mmCIF file of C-alpha atoms in Angstrom:
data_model
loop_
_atom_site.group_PDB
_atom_site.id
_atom_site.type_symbol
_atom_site.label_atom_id
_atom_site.label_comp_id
_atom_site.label_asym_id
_atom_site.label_seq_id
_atom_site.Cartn_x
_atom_site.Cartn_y
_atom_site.Cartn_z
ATOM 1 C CA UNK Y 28 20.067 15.285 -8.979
ATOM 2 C CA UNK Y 29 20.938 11.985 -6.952
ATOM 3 C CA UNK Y 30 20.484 12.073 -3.365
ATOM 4 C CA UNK Y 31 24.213 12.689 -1.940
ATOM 5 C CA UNK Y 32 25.244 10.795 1.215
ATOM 6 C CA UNK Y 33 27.879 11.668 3.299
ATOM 7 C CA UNK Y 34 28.805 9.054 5.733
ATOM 8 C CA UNK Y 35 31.478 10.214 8.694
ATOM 9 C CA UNK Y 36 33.628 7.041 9.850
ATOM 10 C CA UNK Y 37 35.901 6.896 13.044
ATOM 11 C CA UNK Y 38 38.191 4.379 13.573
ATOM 12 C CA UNK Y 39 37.220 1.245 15.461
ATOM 13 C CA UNK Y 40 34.028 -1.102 14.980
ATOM 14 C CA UNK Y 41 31.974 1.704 14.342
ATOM 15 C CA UNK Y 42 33.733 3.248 11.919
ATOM 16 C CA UNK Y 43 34.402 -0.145 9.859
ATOM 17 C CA UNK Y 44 30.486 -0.618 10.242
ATOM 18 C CA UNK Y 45 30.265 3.087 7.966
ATOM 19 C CA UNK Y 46 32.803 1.488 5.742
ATOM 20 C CA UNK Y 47 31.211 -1.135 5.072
ATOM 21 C CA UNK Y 48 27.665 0.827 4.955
ATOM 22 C CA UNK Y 49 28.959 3.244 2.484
ATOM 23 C CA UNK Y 50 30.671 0.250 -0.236
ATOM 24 C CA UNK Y 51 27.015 -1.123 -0.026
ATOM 25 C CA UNK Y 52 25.245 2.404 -0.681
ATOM 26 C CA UNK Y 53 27.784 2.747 -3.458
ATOM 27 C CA UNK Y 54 27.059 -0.709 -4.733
ATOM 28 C CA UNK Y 55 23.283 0.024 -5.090
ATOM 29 C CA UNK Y 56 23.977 2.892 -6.937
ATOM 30 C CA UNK Y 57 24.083 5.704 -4.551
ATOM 31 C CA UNK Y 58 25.971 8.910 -4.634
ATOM 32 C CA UNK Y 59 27.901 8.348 -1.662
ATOM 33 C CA UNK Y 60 31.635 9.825 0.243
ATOM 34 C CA UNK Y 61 33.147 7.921 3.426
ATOM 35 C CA UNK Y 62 34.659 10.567 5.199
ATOM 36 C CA UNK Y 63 37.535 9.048 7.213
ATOM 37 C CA UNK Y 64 37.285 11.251 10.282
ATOM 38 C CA UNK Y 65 40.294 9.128 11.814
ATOM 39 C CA UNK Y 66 43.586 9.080 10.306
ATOM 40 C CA UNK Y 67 43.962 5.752 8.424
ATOM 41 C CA UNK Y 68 47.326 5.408 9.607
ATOM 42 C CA UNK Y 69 45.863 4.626 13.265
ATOM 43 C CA UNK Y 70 43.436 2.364 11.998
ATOM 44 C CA UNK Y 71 43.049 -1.494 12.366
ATOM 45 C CA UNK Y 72 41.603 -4.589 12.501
ATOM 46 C CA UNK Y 73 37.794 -4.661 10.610
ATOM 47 C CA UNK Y 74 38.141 -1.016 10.629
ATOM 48 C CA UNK Y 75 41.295 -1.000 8.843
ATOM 49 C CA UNK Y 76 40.315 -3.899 6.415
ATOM 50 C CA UNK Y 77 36.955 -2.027 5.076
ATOM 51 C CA UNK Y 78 38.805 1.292 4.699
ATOM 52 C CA UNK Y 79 40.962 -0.429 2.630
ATOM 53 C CA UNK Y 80 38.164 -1.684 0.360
ATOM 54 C CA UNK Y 81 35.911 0.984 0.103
ATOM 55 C CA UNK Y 82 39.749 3.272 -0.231
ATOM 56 C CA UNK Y 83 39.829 0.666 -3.225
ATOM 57 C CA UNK Y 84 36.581 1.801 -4.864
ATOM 58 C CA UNK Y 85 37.430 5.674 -4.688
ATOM 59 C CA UNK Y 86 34.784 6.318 -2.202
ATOM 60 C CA UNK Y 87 37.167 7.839 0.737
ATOM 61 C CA UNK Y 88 37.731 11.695 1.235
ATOM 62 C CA UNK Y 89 40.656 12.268 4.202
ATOM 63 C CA UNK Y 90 38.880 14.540 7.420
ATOM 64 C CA UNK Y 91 41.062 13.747 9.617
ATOM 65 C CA UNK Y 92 42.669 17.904 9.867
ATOM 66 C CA UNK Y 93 41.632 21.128 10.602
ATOM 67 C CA UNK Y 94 42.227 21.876 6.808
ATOM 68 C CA UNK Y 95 40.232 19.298 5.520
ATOM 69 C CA UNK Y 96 37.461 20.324 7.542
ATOM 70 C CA UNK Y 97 37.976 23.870 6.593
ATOM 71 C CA UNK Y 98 37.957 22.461 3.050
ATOM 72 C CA UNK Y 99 34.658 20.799 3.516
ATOM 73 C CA UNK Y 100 32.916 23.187 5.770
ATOM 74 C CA UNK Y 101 33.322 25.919 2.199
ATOM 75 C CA UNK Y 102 32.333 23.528 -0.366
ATOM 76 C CA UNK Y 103 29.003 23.911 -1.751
ATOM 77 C CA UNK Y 104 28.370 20.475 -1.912
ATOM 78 C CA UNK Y 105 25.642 19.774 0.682
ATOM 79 C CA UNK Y 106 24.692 16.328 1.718
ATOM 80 C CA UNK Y 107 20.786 15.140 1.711
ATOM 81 C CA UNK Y 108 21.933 12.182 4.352
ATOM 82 C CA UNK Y 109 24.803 11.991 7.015
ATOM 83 C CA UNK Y 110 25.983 8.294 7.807
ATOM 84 C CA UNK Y 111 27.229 8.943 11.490
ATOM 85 C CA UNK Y 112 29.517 6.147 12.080
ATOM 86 C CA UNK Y 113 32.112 8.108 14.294
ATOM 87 C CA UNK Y 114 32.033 6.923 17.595
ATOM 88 C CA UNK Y 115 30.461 3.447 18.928
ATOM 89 C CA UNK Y 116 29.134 2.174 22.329
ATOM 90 C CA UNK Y 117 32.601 2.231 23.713
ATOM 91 C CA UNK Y 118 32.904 6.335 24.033
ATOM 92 C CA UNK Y 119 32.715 7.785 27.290
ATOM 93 C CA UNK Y 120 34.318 11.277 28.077
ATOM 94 C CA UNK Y 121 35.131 14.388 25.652
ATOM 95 C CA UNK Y 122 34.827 14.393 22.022
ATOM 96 C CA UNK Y 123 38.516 15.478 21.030
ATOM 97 C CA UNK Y 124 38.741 17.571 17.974
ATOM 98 C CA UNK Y 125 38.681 17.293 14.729
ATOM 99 C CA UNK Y 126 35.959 15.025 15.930
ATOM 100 C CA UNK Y 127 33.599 17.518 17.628
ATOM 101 C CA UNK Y 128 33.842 19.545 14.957
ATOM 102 C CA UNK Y 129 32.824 17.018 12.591
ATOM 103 C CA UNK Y 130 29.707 16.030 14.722
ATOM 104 C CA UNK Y 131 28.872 20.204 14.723
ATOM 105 C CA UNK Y 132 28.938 20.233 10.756
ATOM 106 C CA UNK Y 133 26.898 17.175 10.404
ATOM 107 C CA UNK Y 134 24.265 18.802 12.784
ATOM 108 C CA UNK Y 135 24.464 22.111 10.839
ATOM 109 C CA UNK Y 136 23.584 19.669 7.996
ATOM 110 C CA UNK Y 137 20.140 18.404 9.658
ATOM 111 C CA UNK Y 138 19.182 22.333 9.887
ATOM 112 C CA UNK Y 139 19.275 22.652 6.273
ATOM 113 C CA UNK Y 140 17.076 19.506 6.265
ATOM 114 C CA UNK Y 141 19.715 16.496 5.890
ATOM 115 C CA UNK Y 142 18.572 13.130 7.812
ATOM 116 C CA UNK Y 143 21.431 11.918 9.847
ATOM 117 C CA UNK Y 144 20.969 8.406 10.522
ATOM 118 C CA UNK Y 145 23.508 7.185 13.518
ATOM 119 C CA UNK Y 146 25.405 3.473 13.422
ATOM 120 C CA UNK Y 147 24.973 2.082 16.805
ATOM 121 C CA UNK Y 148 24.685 5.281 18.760
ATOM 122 C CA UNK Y 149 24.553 8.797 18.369
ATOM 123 C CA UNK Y 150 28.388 9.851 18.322
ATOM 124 C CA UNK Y 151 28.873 11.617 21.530
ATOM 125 C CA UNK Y 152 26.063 10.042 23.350
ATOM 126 C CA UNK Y 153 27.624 7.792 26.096
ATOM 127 C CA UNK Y 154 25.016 4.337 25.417
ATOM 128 C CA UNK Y 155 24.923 3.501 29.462
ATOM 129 C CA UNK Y 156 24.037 6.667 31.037
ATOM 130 C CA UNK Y 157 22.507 8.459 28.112
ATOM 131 C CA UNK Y 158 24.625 11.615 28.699
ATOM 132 C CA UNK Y 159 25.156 13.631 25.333
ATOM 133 C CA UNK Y 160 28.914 14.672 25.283
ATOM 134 C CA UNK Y 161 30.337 18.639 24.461
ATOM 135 C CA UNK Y 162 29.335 17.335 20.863
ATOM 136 C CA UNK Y 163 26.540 14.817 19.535
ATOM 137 C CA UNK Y 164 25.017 13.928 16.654
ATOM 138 C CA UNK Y 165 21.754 15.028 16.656
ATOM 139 C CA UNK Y 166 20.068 11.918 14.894
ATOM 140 C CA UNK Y 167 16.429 11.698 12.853
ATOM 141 C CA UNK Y 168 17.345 7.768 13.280
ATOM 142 C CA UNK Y 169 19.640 5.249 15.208
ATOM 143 C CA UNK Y 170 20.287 1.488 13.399
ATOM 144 C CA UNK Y 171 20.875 -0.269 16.986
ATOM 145 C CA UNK Y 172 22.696 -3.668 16.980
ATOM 146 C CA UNK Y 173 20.945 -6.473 18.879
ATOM 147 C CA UNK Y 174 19.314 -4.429 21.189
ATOM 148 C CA UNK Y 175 17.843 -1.130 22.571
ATOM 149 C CA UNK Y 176 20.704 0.813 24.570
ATOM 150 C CA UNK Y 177 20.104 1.009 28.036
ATOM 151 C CA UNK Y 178 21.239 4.751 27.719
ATOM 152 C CA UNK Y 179 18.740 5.171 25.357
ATOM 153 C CA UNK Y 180 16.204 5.055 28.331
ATOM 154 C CA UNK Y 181 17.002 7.750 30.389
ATOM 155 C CA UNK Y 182 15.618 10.954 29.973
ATOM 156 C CA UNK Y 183 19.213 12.590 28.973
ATOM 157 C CA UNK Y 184 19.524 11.187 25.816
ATOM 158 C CA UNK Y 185 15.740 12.242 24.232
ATOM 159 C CA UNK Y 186 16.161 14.578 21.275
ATOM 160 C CA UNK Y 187 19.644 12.577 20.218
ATOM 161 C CA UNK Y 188 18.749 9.315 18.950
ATOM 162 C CA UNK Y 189 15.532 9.765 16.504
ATOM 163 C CA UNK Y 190 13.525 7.120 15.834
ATOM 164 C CA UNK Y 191 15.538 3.750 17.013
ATOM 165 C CA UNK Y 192 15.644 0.607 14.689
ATOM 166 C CA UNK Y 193 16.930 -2.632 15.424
ATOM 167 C CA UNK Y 194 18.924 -4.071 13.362
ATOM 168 C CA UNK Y 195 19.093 -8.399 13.285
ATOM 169 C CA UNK Y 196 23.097 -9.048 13.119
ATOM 170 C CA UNK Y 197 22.323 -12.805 14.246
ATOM 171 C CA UNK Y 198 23.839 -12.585 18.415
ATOM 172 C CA UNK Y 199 21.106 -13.305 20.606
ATOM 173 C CA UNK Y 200 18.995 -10.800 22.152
ATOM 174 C CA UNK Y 201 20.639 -11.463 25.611
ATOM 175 C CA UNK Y 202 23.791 -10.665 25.072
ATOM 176 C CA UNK Y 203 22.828 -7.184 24.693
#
């Protein structure tokens, strides 16, 4: 059988960068599901735009409630990769739900030997200080924009990110 990919978007950058991610994956031939972890209703801007295409393409499940977790959490259907684009450089603080439990299920994923590769950052890593939040993505590997994270430094945030990768977007190194 085809690899399956489950990719978990949140709203903001991040979450149009899994968008985006998963119409390519699809486009290559992959068997591939954007999870929208964040109502589309409360979406916008490049988020909202790419939701709307890959939405387009059939490629969006809803995860947004407690029943569509519930729903997803009993299905058989087992990913071999998790996309993590849920939360970006910008998080700081708690992971609300359904959120945190969306980052538990894609780690109970990776111990029945999924790969989670994280967009950015680790959801539920905080990029500056390195702190892991009440729930984060355990990743095998991070695709970094630009740069290394300074938070990806400190000692805190070992055993989150994987193996880092940098990623050319075309912004100058220093702007990191």
């Amino acid at each position: 059988a085809d690899a399956q990919i489950f990719s978990f978007c949140g709203g903001g950058n991040n979450g149009g960068d899994g968008y985006v991610i998963t119409r390519h994956l699809a486009n290559m031939g992959a068997q591939v599901t954007a999870y929208a972890v964040v109502d589309p209703e409360k979406l916008d801007g490049d988020a909202q735009v790419n939701y709307a295409i890959a939405d387009k393409l059939g490629l969006i499940e809803p995860l947004h409630t407690r029943e569509q977790l519930v729903a997803l959490e009993t299905e058989n259907r087992r990913p071999h990769v998790v996309v993590d684009a849920m939360l970006g450089t910008g998080f700081t603080g708690e992971v609300r739900e359904p959120m945190a439990s969306v980052i538990h299920l894609a780690n109970s994923y990776r111990e029945k030997d999924a790969r989670i590769i994280a967009v950015d950052v680790p959801s539920g890593l905080d990029c500056d200080t390195g702190q892991p939040g009440n729930a984060t993505i355990q990743a095998d590997v991070t695709v970094s924009f630009v740069a290394v994270k300074r938070g990806y430094l400190q000692q805190e945030s070992q055993g989150y990110g994987g193996r880092v990768v940098i990623a050319e977007i075309g912004a100058p190194g220093w702007l990191a």
